[in-house]
mmCIF file of C-alpha atoms in Angstrom:
data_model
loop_
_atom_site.group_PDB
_atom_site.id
_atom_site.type_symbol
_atom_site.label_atom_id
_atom_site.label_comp_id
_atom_site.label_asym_id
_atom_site.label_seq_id
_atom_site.Cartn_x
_atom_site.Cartn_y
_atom_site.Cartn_z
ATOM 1 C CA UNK H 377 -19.462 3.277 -12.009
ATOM 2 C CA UNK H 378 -17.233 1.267 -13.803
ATOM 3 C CA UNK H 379 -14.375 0.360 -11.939
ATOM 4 C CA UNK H 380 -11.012 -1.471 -12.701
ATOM 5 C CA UNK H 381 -8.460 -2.673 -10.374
ATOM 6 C CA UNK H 382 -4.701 -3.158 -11.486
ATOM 7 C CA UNK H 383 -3.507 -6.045 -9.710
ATOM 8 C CA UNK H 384 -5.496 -9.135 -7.805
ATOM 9 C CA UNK H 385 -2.914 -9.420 -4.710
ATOM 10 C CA UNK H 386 -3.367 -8.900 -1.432
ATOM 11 C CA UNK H 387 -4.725 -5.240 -1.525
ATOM 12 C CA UNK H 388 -5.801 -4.729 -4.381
ATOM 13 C CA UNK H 389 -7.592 -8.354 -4.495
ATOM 14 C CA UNK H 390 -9.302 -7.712 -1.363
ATOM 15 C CA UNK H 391 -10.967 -4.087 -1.854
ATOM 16 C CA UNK H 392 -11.809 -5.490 -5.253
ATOM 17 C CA UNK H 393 -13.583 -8.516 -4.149
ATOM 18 C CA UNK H 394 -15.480 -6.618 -1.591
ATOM 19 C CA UNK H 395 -16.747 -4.291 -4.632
ATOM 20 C CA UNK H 396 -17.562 -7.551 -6.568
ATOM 21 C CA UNK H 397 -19.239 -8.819 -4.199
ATOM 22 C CA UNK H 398 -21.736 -5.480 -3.955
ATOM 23 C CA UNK H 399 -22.424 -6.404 -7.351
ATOM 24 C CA UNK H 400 -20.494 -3.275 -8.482
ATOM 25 C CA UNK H 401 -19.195 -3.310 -12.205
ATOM 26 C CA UNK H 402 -15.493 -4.603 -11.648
ATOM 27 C CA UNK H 403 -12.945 -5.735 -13.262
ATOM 28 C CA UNK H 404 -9.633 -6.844 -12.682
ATOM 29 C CA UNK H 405 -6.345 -6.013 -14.812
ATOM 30 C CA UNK H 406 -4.031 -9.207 -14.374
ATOM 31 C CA UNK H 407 -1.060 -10.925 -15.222
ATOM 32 C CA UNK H 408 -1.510 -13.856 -17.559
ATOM 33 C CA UNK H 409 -0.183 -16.527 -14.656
ATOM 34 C CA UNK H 410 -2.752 -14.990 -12.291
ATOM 35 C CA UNK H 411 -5.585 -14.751 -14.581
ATOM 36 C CA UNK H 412 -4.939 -18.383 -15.267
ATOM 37 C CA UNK H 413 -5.055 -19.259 -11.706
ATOM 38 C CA UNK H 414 -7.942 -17.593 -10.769
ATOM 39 C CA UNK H 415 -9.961 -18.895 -13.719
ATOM 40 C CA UNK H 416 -9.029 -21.995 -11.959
ATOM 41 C CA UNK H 417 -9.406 -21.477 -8.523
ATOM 42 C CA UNK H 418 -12.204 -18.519 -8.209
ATOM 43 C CA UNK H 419 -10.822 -14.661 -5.794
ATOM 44 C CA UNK H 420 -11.047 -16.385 -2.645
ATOM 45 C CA UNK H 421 -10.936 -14.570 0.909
ATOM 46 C CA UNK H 422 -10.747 -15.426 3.961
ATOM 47 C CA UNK H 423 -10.827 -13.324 7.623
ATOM 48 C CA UNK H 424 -11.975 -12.128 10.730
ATOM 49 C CA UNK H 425 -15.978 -12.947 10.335
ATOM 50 C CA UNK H 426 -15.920 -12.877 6.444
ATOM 51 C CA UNK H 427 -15.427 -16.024 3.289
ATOM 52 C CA UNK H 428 -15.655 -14.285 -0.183
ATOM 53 C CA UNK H 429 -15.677 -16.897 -3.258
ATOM 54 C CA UNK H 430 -16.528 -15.482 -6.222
ATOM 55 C CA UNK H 431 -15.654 -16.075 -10.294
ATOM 56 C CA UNK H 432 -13.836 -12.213 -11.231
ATOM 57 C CA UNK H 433 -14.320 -10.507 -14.381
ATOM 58 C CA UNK H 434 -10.586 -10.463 -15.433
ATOM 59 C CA UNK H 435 -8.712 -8.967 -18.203
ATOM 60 C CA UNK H 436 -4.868 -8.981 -19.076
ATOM 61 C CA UNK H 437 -3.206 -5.815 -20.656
ATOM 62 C CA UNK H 438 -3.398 -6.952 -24.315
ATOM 63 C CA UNK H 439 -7.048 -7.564 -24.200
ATOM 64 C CA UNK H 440 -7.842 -4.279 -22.114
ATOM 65 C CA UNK H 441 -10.226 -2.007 -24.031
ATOM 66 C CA UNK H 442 -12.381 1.505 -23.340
ATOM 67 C CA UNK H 443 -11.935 3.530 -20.721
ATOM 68 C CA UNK H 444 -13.072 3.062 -16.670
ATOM 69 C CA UNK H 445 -14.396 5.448 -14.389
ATOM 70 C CA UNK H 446 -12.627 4.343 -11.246
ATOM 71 C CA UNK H 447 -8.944 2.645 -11.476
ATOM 72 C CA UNK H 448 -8.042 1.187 -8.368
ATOM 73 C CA UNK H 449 -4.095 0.827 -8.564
ATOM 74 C CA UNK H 450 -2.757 -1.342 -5.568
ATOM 75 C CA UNK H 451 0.759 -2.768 -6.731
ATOM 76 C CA UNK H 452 3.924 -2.632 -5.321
ATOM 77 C CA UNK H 453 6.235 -0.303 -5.980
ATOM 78 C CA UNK H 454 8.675 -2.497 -8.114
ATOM 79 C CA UNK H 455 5.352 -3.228 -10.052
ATOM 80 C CA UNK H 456 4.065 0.209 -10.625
ATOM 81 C CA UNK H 457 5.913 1.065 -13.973
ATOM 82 C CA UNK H 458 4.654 -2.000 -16.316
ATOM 83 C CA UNK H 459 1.427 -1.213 -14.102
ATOM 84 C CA UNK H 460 1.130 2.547 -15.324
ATOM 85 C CA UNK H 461 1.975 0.884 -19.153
ATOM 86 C CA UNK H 462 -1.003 -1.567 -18.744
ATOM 87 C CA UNK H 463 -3.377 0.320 -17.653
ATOM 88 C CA UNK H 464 -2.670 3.212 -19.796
ATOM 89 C CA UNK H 465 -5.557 2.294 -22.366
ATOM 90 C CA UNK H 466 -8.628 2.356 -19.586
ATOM 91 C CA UNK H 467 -7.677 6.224 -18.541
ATOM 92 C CA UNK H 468 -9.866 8.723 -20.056
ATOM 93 C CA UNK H 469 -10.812 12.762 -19.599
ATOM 94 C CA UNK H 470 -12.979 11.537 -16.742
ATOM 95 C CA UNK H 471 -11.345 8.565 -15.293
ATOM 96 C CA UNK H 472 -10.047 8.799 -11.523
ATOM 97 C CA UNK H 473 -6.942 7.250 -10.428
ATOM 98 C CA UNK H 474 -6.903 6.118 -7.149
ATOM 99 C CA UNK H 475 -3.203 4.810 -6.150
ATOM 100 C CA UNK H 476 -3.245 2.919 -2.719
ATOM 101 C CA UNK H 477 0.772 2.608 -2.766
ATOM 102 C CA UNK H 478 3.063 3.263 0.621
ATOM 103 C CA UNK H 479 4.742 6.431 0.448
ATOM 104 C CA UNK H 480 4.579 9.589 -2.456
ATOM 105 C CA UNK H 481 6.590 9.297 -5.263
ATOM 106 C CA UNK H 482 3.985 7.354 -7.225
ATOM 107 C CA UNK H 483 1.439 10.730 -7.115
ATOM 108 C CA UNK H 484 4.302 12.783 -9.083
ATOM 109 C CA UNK H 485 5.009 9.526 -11.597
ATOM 110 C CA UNK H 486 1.201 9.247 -12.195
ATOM 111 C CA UNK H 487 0.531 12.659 -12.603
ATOM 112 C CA UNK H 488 3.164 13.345 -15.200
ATOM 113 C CA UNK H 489 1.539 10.465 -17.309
ATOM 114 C CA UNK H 490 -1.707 10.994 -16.914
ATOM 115 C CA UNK H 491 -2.396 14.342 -15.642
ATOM 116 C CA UNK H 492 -2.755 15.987 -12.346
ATOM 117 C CA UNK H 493 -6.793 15.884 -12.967
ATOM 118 C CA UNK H 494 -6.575 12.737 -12.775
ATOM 119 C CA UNK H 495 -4.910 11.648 -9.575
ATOM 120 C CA UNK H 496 -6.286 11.228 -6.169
ATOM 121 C CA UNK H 497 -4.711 10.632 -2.798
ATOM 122 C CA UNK H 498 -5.064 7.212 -0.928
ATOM 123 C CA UNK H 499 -4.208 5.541 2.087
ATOM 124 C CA UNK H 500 -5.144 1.914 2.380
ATOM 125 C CA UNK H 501 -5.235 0.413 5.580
ATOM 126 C CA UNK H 502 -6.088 -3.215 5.916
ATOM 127 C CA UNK H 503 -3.540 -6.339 6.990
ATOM 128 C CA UNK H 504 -3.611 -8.879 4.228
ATOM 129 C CA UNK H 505 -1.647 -11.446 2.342
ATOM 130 C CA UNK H 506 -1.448 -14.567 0.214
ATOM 131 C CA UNK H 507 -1.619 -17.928 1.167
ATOM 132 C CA UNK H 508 0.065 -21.011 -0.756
ATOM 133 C CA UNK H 509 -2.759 -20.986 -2.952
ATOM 134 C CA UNK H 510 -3.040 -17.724 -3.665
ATOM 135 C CA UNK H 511 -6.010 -16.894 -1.729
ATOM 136 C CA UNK H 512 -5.883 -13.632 -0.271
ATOM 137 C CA UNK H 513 -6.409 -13.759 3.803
ATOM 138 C CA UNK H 514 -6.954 -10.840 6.140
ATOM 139 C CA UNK H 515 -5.045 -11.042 9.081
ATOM 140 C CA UNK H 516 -6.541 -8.200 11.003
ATOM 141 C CA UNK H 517 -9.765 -6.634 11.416
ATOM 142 C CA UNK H 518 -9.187 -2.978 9.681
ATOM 143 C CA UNK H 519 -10.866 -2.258 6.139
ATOM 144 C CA UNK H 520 -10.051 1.162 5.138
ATOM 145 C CA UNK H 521 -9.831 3.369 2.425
ATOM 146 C CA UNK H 522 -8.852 6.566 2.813
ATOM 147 C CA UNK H 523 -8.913 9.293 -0.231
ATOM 148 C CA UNK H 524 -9.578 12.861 -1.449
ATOM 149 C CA UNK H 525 -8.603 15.615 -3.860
ATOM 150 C CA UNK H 526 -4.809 16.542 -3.593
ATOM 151 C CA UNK H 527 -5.629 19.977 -2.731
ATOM 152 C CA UNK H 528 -7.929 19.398 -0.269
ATOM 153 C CA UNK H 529 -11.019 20.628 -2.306
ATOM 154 C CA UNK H 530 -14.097 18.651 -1.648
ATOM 155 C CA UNK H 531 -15.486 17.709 -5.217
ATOM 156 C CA UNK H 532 -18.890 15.356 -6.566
ATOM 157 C CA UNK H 533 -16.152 12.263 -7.985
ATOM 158 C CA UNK H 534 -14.475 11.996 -4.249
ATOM 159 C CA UNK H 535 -17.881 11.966 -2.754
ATOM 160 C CA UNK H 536 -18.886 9.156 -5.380
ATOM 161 C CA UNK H 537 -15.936 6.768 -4.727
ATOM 162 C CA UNK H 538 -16.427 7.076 -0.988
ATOM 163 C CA UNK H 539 -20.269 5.889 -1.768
ATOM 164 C CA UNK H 540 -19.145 2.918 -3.618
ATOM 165 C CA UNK H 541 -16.484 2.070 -1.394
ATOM 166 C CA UNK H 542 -19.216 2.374 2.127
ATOM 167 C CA UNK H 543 -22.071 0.330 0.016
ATOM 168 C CA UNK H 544 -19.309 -2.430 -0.523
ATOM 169 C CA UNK H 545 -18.390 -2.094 3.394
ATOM 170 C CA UNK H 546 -15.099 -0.700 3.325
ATOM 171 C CA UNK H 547 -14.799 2.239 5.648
ATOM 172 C CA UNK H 548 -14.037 5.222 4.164
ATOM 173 C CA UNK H 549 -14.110 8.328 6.600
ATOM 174 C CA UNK H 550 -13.696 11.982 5.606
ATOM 175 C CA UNK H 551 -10.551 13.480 5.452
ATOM 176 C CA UNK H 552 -9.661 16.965 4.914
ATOM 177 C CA UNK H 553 -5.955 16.823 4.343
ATOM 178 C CA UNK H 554 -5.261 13.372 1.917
ATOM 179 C CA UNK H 555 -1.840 14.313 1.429
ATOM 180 C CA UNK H 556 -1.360 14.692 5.208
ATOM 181 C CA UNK H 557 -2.536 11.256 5.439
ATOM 182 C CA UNK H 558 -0.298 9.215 2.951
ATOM 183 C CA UNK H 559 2.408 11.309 5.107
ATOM 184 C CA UNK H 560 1.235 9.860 8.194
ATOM 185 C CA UNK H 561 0.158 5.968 6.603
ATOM 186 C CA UNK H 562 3.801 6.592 5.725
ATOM 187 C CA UNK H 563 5.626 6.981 9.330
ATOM 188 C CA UNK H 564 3.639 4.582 9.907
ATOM 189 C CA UNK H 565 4.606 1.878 7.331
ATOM 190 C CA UNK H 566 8.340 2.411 7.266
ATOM 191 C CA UNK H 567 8.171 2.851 10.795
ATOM 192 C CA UNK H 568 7.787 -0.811 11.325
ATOM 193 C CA UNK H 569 9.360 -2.243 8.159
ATOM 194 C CA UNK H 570 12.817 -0.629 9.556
ATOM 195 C CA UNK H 571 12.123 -1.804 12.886
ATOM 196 C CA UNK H 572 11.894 -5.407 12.081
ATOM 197 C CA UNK H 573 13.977 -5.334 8.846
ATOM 198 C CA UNK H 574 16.558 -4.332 11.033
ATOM 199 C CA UNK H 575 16.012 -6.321 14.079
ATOM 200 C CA UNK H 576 14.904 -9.492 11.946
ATOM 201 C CA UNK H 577 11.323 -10.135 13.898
ATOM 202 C CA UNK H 578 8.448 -9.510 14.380
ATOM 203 C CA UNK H 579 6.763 -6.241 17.128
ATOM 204 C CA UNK H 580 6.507 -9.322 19.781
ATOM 205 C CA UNK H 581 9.724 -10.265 19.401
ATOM 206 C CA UNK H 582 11.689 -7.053 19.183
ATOM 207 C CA UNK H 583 10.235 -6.193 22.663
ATOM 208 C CA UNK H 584 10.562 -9.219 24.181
ATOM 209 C CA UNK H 585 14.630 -8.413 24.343
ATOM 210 C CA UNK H 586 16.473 -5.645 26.438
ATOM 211 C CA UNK H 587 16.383 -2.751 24.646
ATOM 212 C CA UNK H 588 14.443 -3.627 21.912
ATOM 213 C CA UNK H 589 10.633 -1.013 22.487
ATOM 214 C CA UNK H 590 13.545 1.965 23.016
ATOM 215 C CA UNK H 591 14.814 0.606 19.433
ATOM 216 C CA UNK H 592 11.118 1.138 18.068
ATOM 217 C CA UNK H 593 10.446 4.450 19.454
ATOM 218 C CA UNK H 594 13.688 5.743 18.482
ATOM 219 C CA UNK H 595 12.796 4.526 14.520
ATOM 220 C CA UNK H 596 9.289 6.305 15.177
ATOM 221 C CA UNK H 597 10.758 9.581 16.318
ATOM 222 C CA UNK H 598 13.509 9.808 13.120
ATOM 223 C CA UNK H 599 10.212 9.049 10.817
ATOM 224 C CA UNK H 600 7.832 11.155 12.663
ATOM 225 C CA UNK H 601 10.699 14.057 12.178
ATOM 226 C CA UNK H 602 10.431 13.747 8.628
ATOM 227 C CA UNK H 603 7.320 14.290 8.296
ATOM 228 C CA UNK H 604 6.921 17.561 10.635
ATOM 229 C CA UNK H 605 9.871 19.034 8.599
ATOM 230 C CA UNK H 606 8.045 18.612 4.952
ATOM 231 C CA UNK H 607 5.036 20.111 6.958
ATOM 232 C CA UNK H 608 2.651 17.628 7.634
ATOM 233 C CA UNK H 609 3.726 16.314 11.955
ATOM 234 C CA UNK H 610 1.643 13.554 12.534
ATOM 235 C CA UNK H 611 -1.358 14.055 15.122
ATOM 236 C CA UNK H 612 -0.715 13.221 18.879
ATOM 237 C CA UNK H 613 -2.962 10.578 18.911
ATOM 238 C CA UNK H 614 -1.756 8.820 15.938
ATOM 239 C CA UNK H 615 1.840 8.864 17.260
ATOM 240 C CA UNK H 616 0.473 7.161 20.339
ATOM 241 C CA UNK H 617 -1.156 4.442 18.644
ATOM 242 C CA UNK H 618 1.543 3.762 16.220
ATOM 243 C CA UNK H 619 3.641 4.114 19.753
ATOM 244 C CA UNK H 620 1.175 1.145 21.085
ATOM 245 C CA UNK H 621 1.761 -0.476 18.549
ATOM 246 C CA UNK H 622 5.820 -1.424 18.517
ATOM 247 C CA UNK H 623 5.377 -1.457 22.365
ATOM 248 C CA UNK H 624 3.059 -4.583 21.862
ATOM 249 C CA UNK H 625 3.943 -7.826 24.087
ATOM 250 C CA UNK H 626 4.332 -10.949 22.181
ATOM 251 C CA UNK H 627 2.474 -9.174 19.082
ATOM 252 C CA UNK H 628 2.955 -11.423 15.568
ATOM 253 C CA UNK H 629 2.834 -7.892 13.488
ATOM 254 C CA UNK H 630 5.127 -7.858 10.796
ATOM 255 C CA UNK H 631 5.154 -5.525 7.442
ATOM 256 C CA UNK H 632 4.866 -6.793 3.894
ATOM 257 C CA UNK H 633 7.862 -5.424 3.104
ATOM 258 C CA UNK H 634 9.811 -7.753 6.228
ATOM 259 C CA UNK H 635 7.836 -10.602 4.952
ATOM 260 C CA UNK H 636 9.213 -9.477 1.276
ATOM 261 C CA UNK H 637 12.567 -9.260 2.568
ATOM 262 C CA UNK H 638 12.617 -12.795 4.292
ATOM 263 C CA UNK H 639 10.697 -14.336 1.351
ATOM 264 C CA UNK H 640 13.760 -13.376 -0.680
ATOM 265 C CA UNK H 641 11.447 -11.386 -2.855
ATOM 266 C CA UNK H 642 11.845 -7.576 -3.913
ATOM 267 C CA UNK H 643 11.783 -4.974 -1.364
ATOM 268 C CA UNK H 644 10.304 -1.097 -2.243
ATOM 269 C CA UNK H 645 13.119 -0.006 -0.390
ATOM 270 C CA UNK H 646 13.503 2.649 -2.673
ATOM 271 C CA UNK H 647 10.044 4.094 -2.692
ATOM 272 C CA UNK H 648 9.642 3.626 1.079
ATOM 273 C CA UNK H 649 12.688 3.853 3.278
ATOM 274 C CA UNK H 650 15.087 5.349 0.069
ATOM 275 C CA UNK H 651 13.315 8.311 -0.668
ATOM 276 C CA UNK H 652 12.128 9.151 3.004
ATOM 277 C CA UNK H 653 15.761 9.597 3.747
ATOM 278 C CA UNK H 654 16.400 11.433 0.448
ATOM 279 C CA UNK H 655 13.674 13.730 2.001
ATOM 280 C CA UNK H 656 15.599 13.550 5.188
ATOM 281 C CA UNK H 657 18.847 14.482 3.866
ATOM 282 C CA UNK H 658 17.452 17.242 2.037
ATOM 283 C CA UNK H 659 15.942 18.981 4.989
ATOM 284 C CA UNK H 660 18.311 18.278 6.907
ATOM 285 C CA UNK H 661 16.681 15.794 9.649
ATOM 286 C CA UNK H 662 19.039 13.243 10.778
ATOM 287 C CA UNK H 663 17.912 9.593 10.392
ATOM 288 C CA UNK H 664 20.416 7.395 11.136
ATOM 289 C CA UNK H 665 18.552 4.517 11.962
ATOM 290 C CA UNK H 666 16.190 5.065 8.995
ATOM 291 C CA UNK H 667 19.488 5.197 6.763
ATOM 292 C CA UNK H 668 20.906 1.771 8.305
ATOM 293 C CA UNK H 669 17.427 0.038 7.731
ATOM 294 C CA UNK H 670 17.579 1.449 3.846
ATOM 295 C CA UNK H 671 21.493 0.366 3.587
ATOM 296 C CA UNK H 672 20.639 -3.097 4.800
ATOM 297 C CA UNK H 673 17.868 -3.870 2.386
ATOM 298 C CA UNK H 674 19.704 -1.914 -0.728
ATOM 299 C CA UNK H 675 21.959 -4.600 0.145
ATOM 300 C CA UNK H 676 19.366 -7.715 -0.016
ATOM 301 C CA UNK H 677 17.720 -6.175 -2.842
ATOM 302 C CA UNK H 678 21.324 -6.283 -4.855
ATOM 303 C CA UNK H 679 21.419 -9.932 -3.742
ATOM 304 C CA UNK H 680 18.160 -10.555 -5.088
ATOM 305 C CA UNK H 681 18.715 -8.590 -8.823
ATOM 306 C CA UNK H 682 21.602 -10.692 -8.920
ATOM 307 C CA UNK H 683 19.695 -13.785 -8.332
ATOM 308 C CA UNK H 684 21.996 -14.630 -5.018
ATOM 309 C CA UNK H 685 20.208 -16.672 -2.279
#
């Protein structure tokens, strides 16, 4: 299977590297500046139990030729048009997309480009970033991909990505509904980027003040709303761990998106919090706290177009 991955960042670097390292056939679509460092440097990772350090096959979008079997697209959401552009040349009549963005909007932008054939569902689920040198380092044990036909079907290509991803030991478990998933990685996700976006901390340190685990919950029960209304409520038992989860003493857990925000850096506000409450609105589930977290950061993300501190 040949496989290419859009984007060497956190994600994306880190499923990739796992693949390379299986001695699968990958390669990685870059931009210039990161090819060039990682010519230099070498995909490093780092983590719980695990060093990767290996020399990637890389390719930047005016060099990319023929067509892949696999595409692997992990890039943010403010990344995902020039990403769709640049990858355009490696999709052919049997190439599978599999998108591991936060949220949905990306499955209806991908499919009107490329085809509804094309697309599969995918959850990622794995706690990663990168350091000063842009080395990518897992900050938590979970290594999951998640991913399946959008309607559900079980088909011979879904079953073949989920071998390559297990022989590269990513855990991949079966999953009937995919769509159901992203709805629930979703809750999830914005969950705790409106939590701390708002509250400007991390889980530990929005509990550790009166008031503050009510706060969560209250975030968690707008979200989970959502996603009951557009048909898809999120299981009991994942509504208790996510619960867990913002209840956590002294936990360091932050979002990408919080770590975005305080970095100065863009925000997918708008494909993550913005078009949740769009959803919101339009089935008319109140989310007031949901709407206050997306206000705030369309507000930092003005700052940050503008080039204001």
């Amino acid at each position: 299977m040949r496989i290419l991955t859009v984007g060497a960042g956190a994600a994306g670097g880190y499923f990739g590297a796992r693949l390379a390292r299986a001695g699968r056939d990958v390669t990685f679509l870059v931009r210039p500046r990161r090819a060039e460092a990682l010519r230099a440097r070498g995909l490093r990772v780092s983590g719980p139990g695990e060093e990767i350090a290996l020399a990637p096959h890389l390719v930047t979008a005016d060099a990319l030729a023929g067509t892949y079997d696999l595409v692997l697209l992990s890039v943010k959401s403010t990344s995902l048009e020039a990403a769709v552009r640049d990858l355009a040349p490696a999709v052919g009549p049997g190439t599978a997309i599999l998108p591991l963005l936060n949220g949905m909007a990306h499955l209806d932008h991908l499919a009107d480009r490329f085809g509804d054939a094309a697309v599969l569902g995918g959850v990622a689920k794995v706690v990663t970033t990168l350091n000063e040198h842009g080395d990518i380092v897992r900050l938590a044990p979970p290594a999951v991909v998640l991913t399946g036909e959008r309607d559900g079907r079980p088909s011979a290509r879904v079953d073949a990505v989920r071998e390559v991803l297990a022989g590269a030991g990513i855990d991949t478990p079966h999953v009937p509904d995919i769509i159901g998933a992203m709805w629930h990685k979703w809750v999830f996700i914005t969950t705790l980027a409106a939590v701390t976006s708002l509250a400007r901390g991390a889980v530990g340190e929005v509990n550790a003040v009166p008031g503050g685990t009510e706060f969560g919950l209250a975030v968690l029960a707008e979200a989970a709303a959502v996603s009951a209304a557009s048909g898809h409520p999120v299981p009991e038992s994942e509504l208790a761990f996510t619960a867990r989860t913002l209840a956590a003493p002294d936990s360091p857990l932050t979002p990408s998106m919080y770590r975005d925000l305080l970095a100065g850096h863009p925000t997918e506000v708008e494909h993550v919090l913005g078009d949740l409450s769009a959803r919101a609105r339009s089935l008319a589930v109140p989310t007031p706290l949901l709407d206050l977290a997306a206000l705030q950061l369309r507000v930092n993300q003005r700052r940050v177009s503008a080039g204001q501190p």
